[in-house]
Tab-separated table of C-alpha atoms in Angstrom:
chain	number	residue	atom	x	y	z
A	1	MET	CA	-10.787	88.020	-132.387
A	2	ILE	CA	-14.169	87.115	-130.803
A	3	MET	CA	-16.786	87.258	-133.556
A	4	LYS	CA	-20.308	87.916	-132.572
A	5	LYS	CA	-22.926	85.021	-133.305
A	6	ASP	CA	-24.871	85.857	-136.483
A	7	TYR	CA	-27.404	83.138	-136.759
A	8	ILE	CA	-26.861	82.908	-140.552
A	9	PHE	CA	-26.982	78.973	-140.591
A	10	GLU	CA	-29.489	78.744	-138.236
A	11	ASP	CA	-31.848	81.213	-139.658
A	12	ALA	CA	-31.361	79.647	-143.195
A	13	ARG	CA	-32.380	76.388	-141.875
A	14	ILE	CA	-35.422	77.700	-140.423
A	15	ARG	CA	-36.338	79.343	-143.519
A	16	VAL	CA	-36.558	76.113	-144.972
A	17	MET	CA	-38.273	74.704	-141.897
A	18	GLU	CA	-40.931	77.275	-142.274
A	19	THR	CA	-42.062	76.128	-145.543
A	20	GLY	CA	-43.366	72.872	-143.470
A	21	LEU	CA	-45.776	75.095	-141.372
A	22	LEU	CA	-49.431	74.931	-141.800
A	23	THR	CA	-51.061	77.599	-144.020
A	24	LYS	CA	-54.268	79.114	-143.778
A	25	ALA	CA	-55.460	77.067	-146.667
A	26	ASP	CA	-54.278	73.855	-144.642
A	27	PHE	CA	-55.969	74.805	-141.471
A	28	GLU	CA	-59.405	75.297	-143.578
A	29	GLN	CA	-58.797	72.047	-145.292
A	30	LEU	CA	-58.094	70.355	-141.752
A	31	LEU	CA	-61.394	71.882	-140.741
A	32	ALA	CA	-63.255	70.566	-143.608
A	33	GLU	CA	-62.174	67.109	-143.175
A	34	PRO	CA	-65.233	64.975	-142.388
A	35	SER	CA	-63.900	63.102	-139.376
A	36	TYR	CA	-61.542	63.073	-136.667
A	37	ALA	CA	-59.809	59.858	-138.581
A	38	ALA	CA	-59.712	61.834	-142.014
A	39	ALA	CA	-58.230	64.970	-139.885
A	40	LEU	CA	-55.534	62.823	-138.495
A	41	ASN	CA	-54.639	61.411	-141.841
A	42	PHE	CA	-54.259	64.794	-143.539
A	43	LEU	CA	-51.711	65.837	-140.651
A	44	LYS	CA	-49.707	62.302	-141.338
A	45	ASP	CA	-49.867	63.245	-145.073
A	46	LYS	CA	-48.308	66.565	-144.264
A	47	GLY	CA	-45.281	64.845	-142.560
A	48	TRP	CA	-46.599	65.149	-138.960
A	49	GLY	CA	-45.275	62.505	-136.688
A	50	GLY	CA	-42.498	61.543	-139.269
A	51	PRO	CA	-42.616	58.155	-141.188
A	52	ASP	CA	-43.612	56.117	-138.146
A	53	ALA	CA	-46.279	58.459	-137.159
A	54	PRO	CA	-48.063	57.346	-133.733
A	55	LYS	CA	-51.665	56.637	-134.341
A	56	ASN	CA	-52.785	58.254	-131.389
A	57	ALA	CA	-53.555	62.098	-131.809
A	58	GLU	CA	-52.001	63.213	-128.521
A	59	ALA	CA	-48.898	61.090	-129.139
A	60	LEU	CA	-48.689	62.624	-132.708
A	61	LEU	CA	-48.784	66.257	-131.522
A	62	GLN	CA	-46.223	65.346	-128.537
A	63	ALA	CA	-43.884	63.955	-131.136
A	64	GLU	CA	-44.200	67.127	-133.290
A	65	GLU	CA	-43.682	69.382	-129.883
A	66	LYS	CA	-40.646	67.021	-129.213
A	67	ALA	CA	-39.263	67.380	-132.881
A	68	THR	CA	-39.284	71.328	-132.401
A	69	TRP	CA	-37.351	71.244	-129.515
A	70	ASP	CA	-34.930	68.656	-130.570
A	71	LEU	CA	-34.299	70.830	-133.764
A	72	MET	CA	-33.892	73.834	-131.420
A	73	GLU	CA	-31.163	71.947	-129.124
A	74	GLU	CA	-29.424	70.855	-132.432
A	75	LEU	CA	-29.404	74.439	-133.634
A	76	LEU	CA	-28.695	76.130	-130.311
A	77	PRO	CA	-27.091	73.631	-128.038
A	78	GLN	CA	-27.230	74.349	-124.367
A	79	SER	CA	-28.115	78.181	-125.471
A	80	PRO	CA	-29.864	79.936	-123.015
A	81	LEU	CA	-31.937	81.790	-125.663
A	82	LEU	CA	-34.904	79.884	-125.595
A	83	ASN	CA	-35.135	79.626	-121.831
A	84	THR	CA	-37.844	82.435	-121.660
A	85	LEU	CA	-40.244	79.992	-123.624
A	86	ARG	CA	-39.283	76.951	-121.315
A	87	LEU	CA	-39.899	78.925	-118.013
A	88	SER	CA	-43.953	78.179	-117.932
A	89	ARG	CA	-42.995	74.536	-117.804
A	90	ASP	CA	-40.823	75.126	-114.724
A	91	TYR	CA	-43.606	76.521	-112.812
A	92	GLN	CA	-45.988	73.870	-113.937
A	93	ASN	CA	-43.746	71.443	-112.527
A	94	LEU	CA	-43.291	73.534	-109.495
A	95	LYS	CA	-47.178	73.864	-108.955
A	96	ALA	CA	-47.155	69.885	-109.442
A	97	ALA	CA	-44.579	69.242	-106.962
A	98	VAL	CA	-46.013	71.694	-104.062
A	99	LYS	CA	-49.514	69.969	-104.567
A	100	GLN	CA	-47.619	66.322	-104.753
A	101	ILE	CA	-45.869	67.052	-101.411
A	102	TYR	CA	-48.594	68.421	-99.615
A	103	THR	CA	-51.191	65.714	-100.559
A	104	ASP	CA	-48.533	63.018	-100.295
A	105	SER	CA	-49.722	61.824	-103.626
A	106	ALA	CA	-48.024	58.769	-104.859
A	107	LEU	CA	-49.109	59.708	-108.462
A	108	ASP	CA	-46.383	58.784	-111.253
A	109	ALA	CA	-44.211	61.493	-111.909
A	110	GLU	CA	-44.675	61.200	-115.817
A	111	ARG	CA	-48.315	61.938	-115.370
A	112	LEU	CA	-47.541	64.977	-113.133
A	113	PHE	CA	-44.690	66.812	-114.604
A	114	VAL	CA	-43.620	67.779	-117.992
A	115	GLU	CA	-40.291	67.707	-119.359
A	116	GLY	CA	-38.389	70.357	-121.434
A	117	GLY	CA	-38.296	73.301	-118.775
A	118	THR	CA	-34.890	74.774	-117.819
A	119	ILE	CA	-34.569	72.830	-114.423
A	120	PRO	CA	-35.315	69.045	-114.414
A	121	SER	CA	-38.395	68.432	-112.639
A	122	ALA	CA	-36.674	65.639	-110.209
A	123	LYS	CA	-34.505	68.708	-109.311
A	124	ILE	CA	-37.762	70.579	-108.381
A	125	ARG	CA	-39.264	67.845	-106.423
A	126	ARG	CA	-35.888	67.220	-104.679
A	127	ALA	CA	-35.707	70.705	-103.690
A	128	LEU	CA	-38.981	70.911	-101.995
A	129	GLU	CA	-38.622	67.675	-100.281
A	130	GLU	CA	-35.373	68.395	-98.840
A	131	GLN	CA	-36.544	72.176	-98.021
A	132	ASP	CA	-33.462	73.418	-99.677
A	133	PRO	CA	-34.374	76.658	-101.597
A	134	GLU	CA	-30.784	76.934	-102.793
A	135	GLN	CA	-31.485	74.378	-105.440
A	136	LEU	CA	-33.918	76.690	-107.213
A	137	PRO	CA	-33.558	80.165	-108.556
A	138	GLU	CA	-34.332	82.681	-105.891
A	139	GLU	CA	-37.784	83.812	-107.330
A	140	MET	CA	-39.039	80.224	-107.887
A	141	ALA	CA	-37.741	79.332	-104.270
A	142	GLU	CA	-39.590	82.604	-102.706
A	143	ALA	CA	-43.075	81.443	-104.680
A	144	ALA	CA	-42.581	77.891	-103.638
A	145	ALA	CA	-42.008	78.809	-99.870
A	146	GLN	CA	-45.269	81.373	-100.156
A	147	ALA	CA	-47.242	78.505	-101.835
A	148	THR	CA	-46.363	75.980	-99.494
A	149	GLU	CA	-47.001	78.046	-96.455
A	150	VAL	CA	-50.475	79.236	-97.900
A	151	LEU	CA	-51.531	75.486	-99.122
A	152	ALA	CA	-50.505	74.297	-95.289
A	153	ARG	CA	-52.378	77.193	-93.654
A	154	THR	CA	-55.451	77.510	-95.532
A	155	GLY	CA	-55.612	74.106	-97.877
A	156	ASP	CA	-56.749	76.450	-100.742
A	157	GLY	CA	-55.271	74.879	-104.126
A	158	GLN	CA	-56.712	77.665	-105.919
A	159	LEU	CA	-54.961	80.411	-103.882
A	160	CYS	CA	-51.702	78.260	-104.315
A	161	ASP	CA	-52.374	78.248	-108.027
A	162	ILE	CA	-52.594	82.068	-108.187
A	163	ILE	CA	-49.308	82.759	-106.228
A	164	LEU	CA	-47.338	80.442	-108.597
A	165	ASP	CA	-49.041	81.668	-111.660
A	166	ARG	CA	-48.157	85.124	-110.533
A	167	ALA	CA	-44.772	84.390	-109.852
A	168	ALA	CA	-44.546	82.313	-113.293
A	169	LEU	CA	-45.607	85.611	-115.104
A	170	LYS	CA	-43.269	87.773	-113.216
A	171	ALA	CA	-40.360	85.598	-114.167
A	172	LEU	CA	-41.561	85.373	-117.580
A	173	LEU	CA	-41.640	89.242	-117.904
A	174	LYS	CA	-38.071	89.599	-116.401
A	175	ALA	CA	-36.824	87.006	-118.652
A	176	GLY	CA	-38.441	88.600	-121.649
A	177	LYS	CA	-36.936	92.030	-120.648
A	178	GLU	CA	-33.411	90.632	-120.423
A	179	ALA	CA	-33.568	88.475	-123.270
A	180	GLU	CA	-31.067	88.684	-126.209
A	181	ASP	CA	-34.183	89.075	-128.884
A	182	PRO	CA	-36.889	91.441	-128.442
A	183	VAL	CA	-39.305	88.830	-129.928
A	184	LEU	CA	-39.083	87.107	-126.359
A	185	ASN	CA	-40.129	90.397	-124.794
A	186	GLU	CA	-43.113	90.543	-127.126
A	187	TYR	CA	-44.126	86.719	-125.970
A	188	ALA	CA	-43.674	87.651	-122.535
A	189	GLN	CA	-45.855	90.864	-122.639
A	190	VAL	CA	-48.887	89.273	-124.812
A	191	THR	CA	-48.636	86.276	-122.431
A	192	ALA	CA	-49.095	88.361	-119.390
A	193	VAL	CA	-51.601	90.776	-120.576
A	194	SER	CA	-53.740	87.520	-121.793
A	195	ALA	CA	-53.264	85.964	-118.350
A	196	ASP	CA	-53.879	89.353	-116.343
A	197	ILE	CA	-57.279	89.737	-118.217
A	198	ARG	CA	-58.446	86.378	-117.492
A	199	CYS	CA	-57.111	86.023	-113.958
A	200	ALA	CA	-58.909	89.480	-113.197
A	201	LEU	CA	-62.049	88.250	-114.757
A	202	ARG	CA	-62.166	85.043	-113.182
A	203	ALA	CA	-61.189	86.589	-109.664
A	204	ALA	CA	-64.104	89.231	-110.178
A	205	ARG	CA	-66.570	86.318	-110.937
A	206	SER	CA	-65.667	84.466	-107.926
A	207	GLY	CA	-66.515	87.226	-105.718
A	208	ARG	CA	-62.960	88.409	-104.729
A	209	ASP	CA	-62.498	92.176	-103.817
A	210	GLY	CA	-60.652	94.894	-105.600
A	211	GLU	CA	-57.491	94.839	-103.405
A	212	THR	CA	-57.332	91.050	-103.662
A	213	ILE	CA	-57.696	91.162	-107.503
A	214	LYS	CA	-55.081	93.653	-107.810
A	215	GLU	CA	-52.515	91.793	-105.740
A	216	MET	CA	-53.010	88.734	-108.122
A	217	LEU	CA	-52.096	90.515	-111.356
A	218	VAL	CA	-48.666	91.447	-112.594
A	219	GLU	CA	-47.397	94.856	-113.824
A	220	VAL	CA	-47.333	94.762	-117.752
A	221	PRO	CA	-46.408	97.983	-119.777
A	222	GLY	CA	-49.521	99.424	-121.193
A	223	LEU	CA	-51.766	98.275	-118.570
A	224	ASP	CA	-53.092	100.027	-115.551
A	225	LEU	CA	-53.668	97.419	-112.811
A	226	ALA	CA	-56.122	99.728	-110.841
A	227	ASP	CA	-58.245	100.525	-113.888
A	228	LEU	CA	-58.278	96.919	-114.996
A	229	THR	CA	-59.326	95.720	-111.391
A	230	GLU	CA	-62.136	98.274	-111.378
A	231	ALA	CA	-63.156	97.442	-114.742
A	232	ALA	CA	-63.036	93.554	-114.052
A	233	LEU	CA	-65.487	94.272	-111.160
A	234	ASN	CA	-67.754	95.556	-113.403
A	235	GLY	CA	-67.826	92.753	-115.946
A	236	ARG	CA	-66.122	91.637	-119.074
A	237	GLN	CA	-67.995	94.448	-121.188
A	238	ALA	CA	-66.103	96.959	-118.910
A	239	VAL	CA	-62.753	95.323	-119.297
A	240	SER	CA	-63.406	95.196	-123.100
A	241	ASP	CA	-64.122	98.894	-123.011
A	242	TYR	CA	-60.826	99.529	-121.043
A	243	LEU	CA	-58.667	97.526	-123.058
A	244	ALA	CA	-59.987	99.646	-126.166
A	245	LEU	CA	-57.807	102.458	-124.703
A	246	THR	CA	-54.799	100.732	-124.185
A	247	PRO	CA	-51.966	99.555	-126.791
A	248	TYR	CA	-53.761	96.216	-126.523
A	249	ALA	CA	-56.827	97.679	-128.260
A	250	SER	CA	-57.190	95.118	-131.028
A	251	LEU	CA	-58.057	92.432	-128.211
A	252	ALA	CA	-61.293	94.521	-127.065
A	253	PRO	CA	-63.858	93.076	-129.751
A	254	ALA	CA	-62.898	89.691	-129.107
A	255	LEU	CA	-63.147	90.034	-125.379
A	256	SER	CA	-66.807	91.592	-125.882
A	257	GLN	CA	-67.602	88.433	-127.951
A	258	SER	CA	-66.141	85.443	-125.590
A	259	MET	CA	-63.399	84.364	-123.438
A	260	SER	CA	-62.514	81.867	-126.065
A	261	ALA	CA	-62.385	84.606	-128.817
A	262	PHE	CA	-60.141	86.451	-126.715
A	263	GLU	CA	-57.853	83.870	-126.013
A	264	CYS	CA	-57.652	83.316	-129.903
A	265	ALA	CA	-57.389	87.084	-130.448
A	266	CYS	CA	-54.279	87.008	-128.049
A	267	ASP	CA	-52.518	84.198	-130.182
A	268	ASN	CA	-53.250	85.971	-133.268
A	269	LEU	CA	-51.833	89.108	-131.639
A	270	LEU	CA	-48.598	87.298	-130.879
A	271	ILE	CA	-48.395	85.861	-134.433
A	272	GLU	CA	-48.991	89.338	-135.785
A	273	ARG	CA	-45.972	90.697	-133.743
A	274	ILE	CA	-43.739	88.109	-134.646
A	275	ARG	CA	-44.592	87.931	-138.210
A	276	PRO	CA	-41.834	90.627	-139.316
A	277	GLN	CA	-39.383	87.721	-138.183
A	278	LEU	CA	-40.030	86.066	-141.385
A	279	TYR	CA	-37.999	88.653	-143.267
A	280	GLU	CA	-35.064	88.931	-140.682
A	281	SER	CA	-31.648	87.363	-140.920
A	282	GLU	CA	-28.640	87.154	-139.030
A	283	LYS	CA	-30.527	87.565	-135.856
A	284	PRO	CA	-31.972	84.826	-133.316
A	285	GLY	CA	-35.738	86.308	-133.902
A	286	PRO	CA	-36.357	84.044	-136.612
A	287	LEU	CA	-35.719	80.801	-134.344
A	288	VAL	CA	-37.570	82.164	-131.456
A	289	ALA	CA	-40.651	83.221	-133.819
A	290	TYR	CA	-40.643	79.539	-135.480
A	291	VAL	CA	-40.806	77.955	-131.838
A	292	ILE	CA	-43.696	80.378	-131.060
A	293	ALA	CA	-45.329	79.622	-134.290
A	294	ARG	CA	-44.882	75.852	-134.031
A	295	GLU	CA	-46.474	75.706	-130.445
A	296	ASN	CA	-49.333	77.849	-131.579
A	297	GLU	CA	-49.744	75.708	-134.479
A	298	ILE	CA	-49.795	72.512	-132.459
A	299	LYS	CA	-52.165	74.153	-129.873
A	300	CYS	CA	-54.643	75.061	-133.019
A	301	VAL	CA	-54.614	71.439	-134.292
A	302	ARG	CA	-55.072	70.219	-130.798
A	303	LEU	CA	-58.304	72.193	-130.567
A	304	LEU	CA	-59.449	71.265	-133.884
A	305	LEU	CA	-58.944	67.548	-133.426
A	306	SER	CA	-60.479	67.423	-130.072
A	307	GLY	CA	-63.538	69.424	-131.675
A	308	LYS	CA	-63.591	66.551	-134.384
A	309	LEU	CA	-63.346	63.954	-131.851
A	310	ASN	CA	-66.372	65.288	-130.024
A	311	GLY	CA	-68.296	65.855	-133.131
A	312	LEU	CA	-68.488	69.749	-132.746
A	313	PRO	CA	-69.908	71.713	-135.816
A	314	GLU	CA	-67.553	73.244	-138.460
A	315	ASN	CA	-68.734	76.841	-137.422
A	316	VAL	CA	-67.994	76.402	-133.867
A	317	LEU	CA	-64.627	74.761	-134.544
A	318	ARG	CA	-63.827	77.900	-137.028
A	319	GLU	CA	-64.082	80.149	-133.732
A	320	SER	CA	-60.902	78.537	-132.346
A	321	LEU	CA	-59.035	78.708	-135.662
A	322	ARG	CA	-55.948	80.848	-135.015
A	323	ASN	CA	-53.944	82.800	-137.740
A	324	SER	CA	-51.087	80.853	-139.439
A	325	TYR	CA	-47.493	82.460	-139.076
A	326	VAL	CA	-46.835	81.604	-143.010
B	1	MET	CA	19.960	103.573	-146.106
B	2	GLY	CA	23.011	101.423	-146.981
B	3	ASN	CA	23.394	103.444	-150.291
B	4	LEU	CA	23.371	106.606	-148.553
B	5	LEU	CA	25.818	105.551	-146.062
B	6	SER	CA	28.435	104.256	-148.659
B	7	LEU	CA	27.862	107.428	-150.516
B	8	ALA	CA	28.766	109.446	-147.790
B	9	LEU	CA	31.719	107.285	-146.688
B	10	THR	CA	33.113	107.780	-150.498
B	11	THR	CA	32.313	111.054	-151.306
B	12	GLY	CA	31.833	112.829	-148.113
B	13	ALA	CA	28.790	114.275	-146.400
B	14	PRO	CA	27.856	117.182	-148.753
B	15	ALA	CA	27.372	115.005	-151.940
B	16	ALA	CA	25.612	112.413	-149.910
B	17	ALA	CA	23.204	115.106	-148.832
B	18	GLU	CA	22.608	116.207	-152.351
B	19	ALA	CA	21.782	112.358	-153.389
B	20	ALA	CA	19.863	111.737	-150.633
B	21	PRO	CA	16.472	113.344	-151.737
B	22	ALA	CA	16.896	111.675	-155.061
B	23	LEU	CA	17.291	108.051	-153.790
B	24	LEU	CA	14.533	108.656	-151.334
B	25	ASN	CA	12.337	109.867	-154.149
B	26	ASP	CA	13.113	106.493	-156.116
B	27	GLN	CA	12.724	104.394	-153.336
B	28	LEU	CA	9.474	105.921	-151.856
B	29	GLY	CA	7.809	105.501	-155.305
B	30	ILE	CA	7.792	101.904	-155.424
B	31	VAL	CA	6.787	101.727	-151.712
B	32	TYR	CA	3.644	103.717	-152.350
B	33	ALA	CA	2.910	101.803	-155.381
B	34	LEU	CA	3.136	98.658	-153.432
B	35	LEU	CA	1.046	99.854	-150.758
B	36	GLY	CA	-1.623	100.501	-153.272
B	37	VAL	CA	-1.142	96.866	-154.754
B	38	ALA	CA	-1.398	95.386	-151.129
B	39	LEU	CA	-4.533	97.430	-150.296
B	40	ALA	CA	-6.498	96.451	-153.432
B	41	THR	CA	-5.612	92.607	-152.840
B	42	LEU	CA	-6.112	92.681	-149.016
B	43	LEU	CA	-9.215	94.772	-148.776
B	44	ALA	CA	-11.016	93.485	-151.565
B	45	GLY	CA	-9.860	89.899	-150.842
B	46	ILE	CA	-11.110	90.491	-147.098
B	47	GLY	CA	-14.530	91.788	-148.022
B	48	SER	CA	-14.962	88.734	-150.427
B	49	ALA	CA	-13.897	86.277	-147.800
B	50	ILE	CA	-16.554	87.618	-145.480
B	51	GLY	CA	-19.259	87.804	-148.100
B	52	VAL	CA	-18.648	84.439	-149.323
B	53	GLY	CA	-18.290	82.939	-145.832
B	54	MET	CA	-21.707	84.483	-145.061
B	55	GLY	CA	-22.993	82.945	-148.150
B	56	GLY	CA	-21.693	79.752	-147.131
B	57	ARG	CA	-23.162	79.473	-143.840
B	58	ALA	CA	-26.449	80.196	-144.963
B	59	ALA	CA	-26.113	77.706	-147.976
B	60	ALA	CA	-25.082	74.967	-145.291
B	61	GLY	CA	-28.319	75.935	-143.444
B	62	VAL	CA	-30.688	75.233	-146.510
B	63	LEU	CA	-28.819	72.264	-147.973
B	64	THR	CA	-28.995	70.548	-144.471
B	65	GLU	CA	-32.742	70.290	-145.302
B	66	LYS	CA	-32.954	70.633	-149.133
B	67	PRO	CA	-29.719	69.171	-150.529
B	68	GLU	CA	-31.238	69.315	-154.019
B	69	LEU	CA	-30.598	73.239	-153.979
B	70	PHE	CA	-26.950	72.728	-153.844
B	71	ALA	CA	-26.135	74.028	-157.520
B	72	LYS	CA	-28.384	76.999	-156.952
B	73	VAL	CA	-27.249	77.975	-153.392
B	74	LEU	CA	-23.682	77.476	-154.439
B	75	ILE	CA	-24.001	80.090	-157.107
B	76	LEU	CA	-25.375	82.636	-154.724
B	77	GLN	CA	-22.536	81.847	-152.287
B	78	LEU	CA	-19.989	82.677	-154.812
B	79	LEU	CA	-21.474	85.981	-156.121
B	80	PRO	CA	-19.513	88.076	-153.652
B	81	GLY	CA	-16.421	86.238	-154.487
B	82	THR	CA	-15.973	88.494	-157.544
B	83	GLN	CA	-14.503	91.521	-155.519
B	84	GLY	CA	-11.661	89.786	-154.449
B	85	ILE	CA	-10.787	88.733	-158.112
B	86	TYR	CA	-11.090	92.295	-159.152
B	87	GLY	CA	-8.671	93.577	-156.430
B	88	LEU	CA	-6.438	90.711	-157.648
B	89	LEU	CA	-6.801	91.853	-161.393
B	90	VAL	CA	-5.930	95.518	-160.483
B	91	ALA	CA	-2.937	94.398	-158.260
B	92	PHE	CA	-1.309	92.359	-161.273
B	93	VAL	CA	-1.851	95.147	-163.801
B	94	ALA	CA	-0.126	97.521	-161.457
B	95	LEU	CA	2.752	95.089	-160.564
B	96	GLY	CA	3.427	94.542	-164.318
B	97	LYS	CA	4.082	98.457	-164.567
B	98	ILE	CA	6.126	99.254	-161.393
B	99	GLY	CA	9.185	97.084	-161.630
B	100	VAL	CA	8.099	93.913	-160.246
B	101	LEU	CA	6.610	91.907	-162.901
B	102	GLY	CA	7.541	94.415	-165.603
B	103	GLY	CA	8.031	98.195	-166.279
B	104	GLU	CA	10.068	100.210	-164.123
B	105	ALA	CA	10.049	101.700	-160.519
B	106	PRO	CA	7.937	104.736	-160.386
B	107	ASP	CA	9.205	107.981	-158.606
B	108	ALA	CA	7.501	109.058	-155.562
B	109	ARG	CA	4.824	111.148	-157.311
B	110	THR	CA	3.895	108.539	-159.786
B	111	GLY	CA	4.033	105.903	-156.637
B	112	LEU	CA	1.348	107.792	-154.967
B	113	LEU	CA	-0.817	108.056	-158.098
B	114	TYR	CA	-0.850	104.141	-158.280
B	115	LEU	CA	-1.782	103.947	-154.580
B	116	ALA	CA	-4.729	106.188	-155.251
B	117	ALA	CA	-5.734	104.373	-158.460
B	118	CYS	CA	-5.988	101.308	-156.273
B	119	LEU	CA	-8.012	102.593	-153.521
B	120	PRO	CA	-11.469	102.579	-155.272
B	121	ILE	CA	-11.457	98.802	-155.716
B	122	ALA	CA	-9.850	98.385	-152.564
B	123	PHE	CA	-12.483	100.105	-150.577
B	124	VAL	CA	-15.511	99.790	-152.708
B	125	GLY	CA	-14.488	96.049	-152.953
B	126	LEU	CA	-14.344	95.431	-149.258
B	127	LEU	CA	-17.836	97.064	-148.690
B	128	SER	CA	-19.636	96.051	-151.734
B	129	ALA	CA	-18.464	92.332	-151.124
B	130	ILE	CA	-19.714	92.401	-147.328
B	131	HIS	CA	-23.146	93.934	-148.496
B	132	GLN	CA	-23.486	91.208	-151.329
B	133	GLY	CA	-22.799	88.746	-148.958
B	134	LYS	CA	-25.503	89.716	-146.789
B	135	THR	CA	-27.995	90.203	-149.720
B	136	SER	CA	-26.928	86.701	-150.931
B	137	VAL	CA	-27.878	85.445	-147.514
B	138	ALA	CA	-31.265	86.841	-147.991
B	139	SER	CA	-31.704	85.549	-151.519
B	140	ILE	CA	-30.620	82.142	-150.146
B	141	GLY	CA	-33.437	82.435	-147.744
B	142	LEU	CA	-35.925	83.177	-150.571
B	143	LEU	CA	-34.782	80.454	-152.493
B	144	ALA	CA	-35.189	77.994	-149.495
B	145	LYS	CA	-38.902	79.101	-149.648
B	146	ASN	CA	-39.185	79.078	-153.171
B	147	PRO	CA	-36.806	77.303	-155.336
B	148	LYS	CA	-38.758	78.827	-158.402
B	149	THR	CA	-37.562	82.298	-157.532
B	150	PHE	CA	-33.957	81.496	-158.401
B	151	GLY	CA	-33.675	83.971	-161.156
B	152	LYS	CA	-34.955	86.820	-158.949
B	153	ALA	CA	-32.899	85.754	-156.062
B	154	MET	CA	-29.868	85.764	-158.052
B	155	LEU	CA	-30.538	89.212	-159.570
B	156	LEU	CA	-30.837	90.983	-156.190
B	157	PRO	CA	-27.233	90.513	-155.094
B	158	ALA	CA	-25.861	90.890	-158.481
B	159	MET	CA	-27.349	94.657	-158.396
B	160	VAL	CA	-24.505	95.214	-155.631
B	161	GLU	CA	-21.952	93.982	-157.942
B	162	THR	CA	-22.594	97.201	-160.296
B	163	TYR	CA	-20.606	99.307	-157.830
B	164	ALA	CA	-17.769	96.989	-157.508
B	165	ILE	CA	-17.637	97.071	-161.386
B	166	LEU	CA	-17.573	100.903	-161.380
B	167	ALA	CA	-14.693	100.859	-159.008
B	168	LEU	CA	-12.866	98.452	-160.978
B	169	LEU	CA	-13.237	100.175	-164.164
B	170	VAL	CA	-11.874	103.361	-162.240
B	171	SER	CA	-8.930	101.642	-160.869
B	172	ILE	CA	-7.863	99.580	-163.912
B	173	LEU	CA	-8.303	102.365	-166.288
B	174	THR	CA	-6.199	104.871	-163.969
B	175	VAL	CA	-3.300	102.048	-163.373
B	176	SER	CA	-3.246	101.141	-167.117
B	177	ASN	CA	-2.733	104.774	-168.280
B	178	LEU	CA	-0.150	105.789	-165.768
């Protein structure tokens, strides 16, 4: 008899791990730390980086990211469940490989590529070097060919980025839709909405026409690309007014305020949407939500530490403070 | 069948035809009663095995990170195990009355009554143990987050037990008074 996987063991272990996530009070305390060194010590006291915590903040954050993914690998060995969350790294590596080959750069691979994607970065580079698209998934190979051709023809790196970013979002939405757990679909949609709006505004600011802007965006349920493009051409406030009429209305006030407030609101929206997973059991949702929460937490800590290092005042740093999952 | 055949050979077919319903009646009684005993043991036992198994997997997940919670999660894991014991209890009482461990073999009507008497603990035992297992899993999650909530965490799956106890009472009172 084939038993359906019930994730009881995995969810119970994640319930314990959730107790180690930073709470709102922890973030407030981190924010109130008088210096960068004090903030780093606060994190170490919380167990970040383990017993041999690295002295460097970036190394500490990378160690935490690695610990999260190592835990997932231990709980779900070779499972495709979390591939949706890894996709962005694949496209980041693809972008680096396309540009490295075009510029014939001899930069160290470690500096260009990130690990933890679904495809090893060396394989992506080899596929492009050998011009063998069959080594890559179909959508990725198509995007790589288009980006390479545009880069060779125009030398426009920004256009190359746009093609690959769009392909990455399309792949993310497709993976989210087909994913085993609906949390991944939520993640894909919120990520795509945030990217679409940022892309539309950036393109409008750089003087691109409506048709080009529309082509740069990806279809997301709840957003009308023609309306969004039209609003983008009329500025940030017009996009905010349009957003207020969509299912993403909660993001509109933040967009009126500033782009960084909007990015923060997108992260908070995602956290709100995954929060019900705190009370789920026997499903993969709590595992997915934990990874998203952990990445969000690390991103927030990185912003705070960078602000502390650069001596930014507390009220400025507070703007980038994200909601805690727990 | 062997008895009926030898009766037919020694006394002739008409006598065998008269004796057949009575013999069948006697034998069917024990079959029905044993079917009830089997269902009480099997279904309640299967339910408990599933429930305790679920609790065990959740307990293992918590103990990987917090081994100090062993005693508390063990209690929560074991809660769905009682339905199997209730099924066994009803089965023992029935076996003691139907000529297996004591008493005498029932006729077909009484056998059917034994079967009916065993059904409450069989089915309620099966379903309540599975649901108690699910509640235990949730309670183990609660305990993982806050070990001080042990009392509350234990009460939640214990509530499901109420219905297994009601079914046990009905089954055991009926079996005892047949």
